[in-house]
PDB file of C-alpha atoms in Angstrom:
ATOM      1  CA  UNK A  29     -25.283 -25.091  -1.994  1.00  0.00           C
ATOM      2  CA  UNK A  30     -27.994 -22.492  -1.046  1.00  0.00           C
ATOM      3  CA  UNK A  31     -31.879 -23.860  -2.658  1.00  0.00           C
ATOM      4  CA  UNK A  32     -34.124 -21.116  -2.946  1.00  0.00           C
ATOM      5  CA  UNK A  33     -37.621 -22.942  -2.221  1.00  0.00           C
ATOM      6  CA  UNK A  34     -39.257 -20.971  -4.486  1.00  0.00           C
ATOM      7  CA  UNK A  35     -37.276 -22.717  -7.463  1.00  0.00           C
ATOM      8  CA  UNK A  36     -38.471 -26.544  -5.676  1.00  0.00           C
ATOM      9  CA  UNK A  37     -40.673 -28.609  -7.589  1.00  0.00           C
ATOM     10  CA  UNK A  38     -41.869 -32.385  -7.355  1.00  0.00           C
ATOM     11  CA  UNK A  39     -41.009 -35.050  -9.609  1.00  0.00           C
ATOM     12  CA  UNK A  40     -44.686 -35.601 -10.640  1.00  0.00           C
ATOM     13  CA  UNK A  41     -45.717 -31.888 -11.418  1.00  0.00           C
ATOM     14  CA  UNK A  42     -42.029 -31.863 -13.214  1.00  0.00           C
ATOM     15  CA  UNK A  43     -43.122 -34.932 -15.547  1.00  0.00           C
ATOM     16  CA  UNK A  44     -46.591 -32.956 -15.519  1.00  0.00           C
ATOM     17  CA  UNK A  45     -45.597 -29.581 -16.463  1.00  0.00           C
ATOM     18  CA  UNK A  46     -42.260 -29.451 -17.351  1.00  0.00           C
ATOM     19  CA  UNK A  47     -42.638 -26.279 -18.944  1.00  0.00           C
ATOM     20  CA  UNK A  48     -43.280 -24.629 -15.441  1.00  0.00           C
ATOM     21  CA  UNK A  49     -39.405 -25.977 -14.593  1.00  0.00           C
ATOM     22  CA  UNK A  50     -37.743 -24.612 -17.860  1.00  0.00           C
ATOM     23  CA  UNK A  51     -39.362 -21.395 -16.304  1.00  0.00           C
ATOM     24  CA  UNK A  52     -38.090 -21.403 -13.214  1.00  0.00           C
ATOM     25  CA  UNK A  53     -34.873 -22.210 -14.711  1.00  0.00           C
ATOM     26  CA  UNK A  54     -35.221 -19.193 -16.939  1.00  0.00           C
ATOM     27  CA  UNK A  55     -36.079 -16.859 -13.719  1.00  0.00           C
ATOM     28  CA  UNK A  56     -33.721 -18.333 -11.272  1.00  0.00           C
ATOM     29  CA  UNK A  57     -30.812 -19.822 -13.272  1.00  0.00           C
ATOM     30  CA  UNK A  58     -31.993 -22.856 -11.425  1.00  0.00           C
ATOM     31  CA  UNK A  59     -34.571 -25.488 -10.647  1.00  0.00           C
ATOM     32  CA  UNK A  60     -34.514 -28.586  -8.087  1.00  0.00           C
ATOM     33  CA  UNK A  61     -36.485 -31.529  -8.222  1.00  0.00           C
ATOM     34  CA  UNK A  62     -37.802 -33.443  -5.071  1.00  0.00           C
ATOM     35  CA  UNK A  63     -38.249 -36.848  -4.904  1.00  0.00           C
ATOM     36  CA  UNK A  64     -39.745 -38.572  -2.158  1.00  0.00           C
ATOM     37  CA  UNK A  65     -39.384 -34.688  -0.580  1.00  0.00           C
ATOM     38  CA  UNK A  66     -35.904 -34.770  -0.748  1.00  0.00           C
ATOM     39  CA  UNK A  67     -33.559 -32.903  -3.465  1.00  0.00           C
ATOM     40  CA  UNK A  68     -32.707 -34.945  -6.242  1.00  0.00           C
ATOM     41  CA  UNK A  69     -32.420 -33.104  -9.701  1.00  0.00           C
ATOM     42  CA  UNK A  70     -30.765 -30.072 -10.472  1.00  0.00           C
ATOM     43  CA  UNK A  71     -32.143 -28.193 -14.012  1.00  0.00           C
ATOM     44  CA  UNK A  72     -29.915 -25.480 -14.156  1.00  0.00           C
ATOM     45  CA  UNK A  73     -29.205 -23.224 -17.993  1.00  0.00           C
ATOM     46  CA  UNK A  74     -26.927 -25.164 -20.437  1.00  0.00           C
ATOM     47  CA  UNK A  75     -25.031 -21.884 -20.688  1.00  0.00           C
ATOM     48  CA  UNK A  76     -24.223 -21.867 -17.148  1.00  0.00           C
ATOM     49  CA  UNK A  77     -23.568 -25.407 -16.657  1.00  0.00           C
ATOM     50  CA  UNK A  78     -19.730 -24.642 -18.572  1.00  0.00           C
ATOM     51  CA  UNK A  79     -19.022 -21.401 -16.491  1.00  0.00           C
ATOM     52  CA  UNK A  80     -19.644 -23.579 -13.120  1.00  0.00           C
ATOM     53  CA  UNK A  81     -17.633 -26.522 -13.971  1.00  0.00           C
ATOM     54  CA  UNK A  82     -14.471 -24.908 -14.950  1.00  0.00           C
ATOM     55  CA  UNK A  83     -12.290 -24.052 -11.750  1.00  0.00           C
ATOM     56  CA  UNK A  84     -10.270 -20.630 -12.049  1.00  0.00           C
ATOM     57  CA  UNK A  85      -6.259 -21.395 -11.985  1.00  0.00           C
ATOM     58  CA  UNK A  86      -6.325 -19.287  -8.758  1.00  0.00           C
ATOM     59  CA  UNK A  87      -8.659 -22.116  -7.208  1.00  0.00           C
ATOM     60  CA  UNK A  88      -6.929 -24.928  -8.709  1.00  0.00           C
ATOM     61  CA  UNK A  89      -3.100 -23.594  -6.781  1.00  0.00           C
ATOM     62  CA  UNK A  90      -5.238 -22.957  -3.478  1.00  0.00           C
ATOM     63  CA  UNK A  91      -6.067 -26.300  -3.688  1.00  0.00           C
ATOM     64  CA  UNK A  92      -3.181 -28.198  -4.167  1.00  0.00           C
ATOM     65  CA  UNK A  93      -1.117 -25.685  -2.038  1.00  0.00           C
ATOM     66  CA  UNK A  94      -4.012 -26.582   0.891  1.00  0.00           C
ATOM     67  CA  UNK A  95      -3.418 -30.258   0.302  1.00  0.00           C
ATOM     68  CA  UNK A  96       0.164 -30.661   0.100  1.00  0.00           C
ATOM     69  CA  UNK A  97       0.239 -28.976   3.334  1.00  0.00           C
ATOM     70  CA  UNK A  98      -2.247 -31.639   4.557  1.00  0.00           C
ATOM     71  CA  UNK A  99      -0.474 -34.325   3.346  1.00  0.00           C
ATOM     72  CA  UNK A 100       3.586 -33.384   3.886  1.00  0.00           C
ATOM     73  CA  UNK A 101       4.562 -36.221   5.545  1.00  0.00           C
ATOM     74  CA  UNK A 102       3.547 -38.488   3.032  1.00  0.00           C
ATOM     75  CA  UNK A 103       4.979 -36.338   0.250  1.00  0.00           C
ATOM     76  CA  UNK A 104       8.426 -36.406   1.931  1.00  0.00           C
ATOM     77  CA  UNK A 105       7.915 -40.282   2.427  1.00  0.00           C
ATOM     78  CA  UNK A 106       7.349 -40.858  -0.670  1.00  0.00           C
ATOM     79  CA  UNK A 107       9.918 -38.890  -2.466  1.00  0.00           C
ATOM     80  CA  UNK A 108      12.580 -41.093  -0.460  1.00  0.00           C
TER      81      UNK A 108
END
């Protein structure tokens, strides 16, 4: 995943002015929050949260092609 450091915020400005990371969120589609200087959070538009989570049918068979190919041997094994 690709963080645009213009969306980062801390954790204390987020609890401070958490209106400042609903508008990055608005602007970018997404906003991270550090802790301790490291990623942590992820604020990203309720809208878009459904559209990323759902894997196309094409990915899903790509998938499972890729890892029945990595895993043959067993496959044949186990259908003994």
């Amino acid at each position: 995943m690709t963080i645009d450091t213009n969306t980062m915020v801390s954790i204390t400005e987020a609890n401070q002015n958490f209106s400042k990371v609903a508008r990055l969120v608005d602007e970018h589609g997404t906003a991270v929050i550090l802790k301790n200087n490291v990623p942590r959070y992820l604020v990203i538009d309720f809208s878009k949260a459904d559209h990323d989570a759902i894997a196309s049918s094409e990915d899903v068979l790509d998938i499972s092609k890729r890892l029945i190919e990595q895993n043959r041997e067993a496959y044949e094994v186990l259908a003994k």
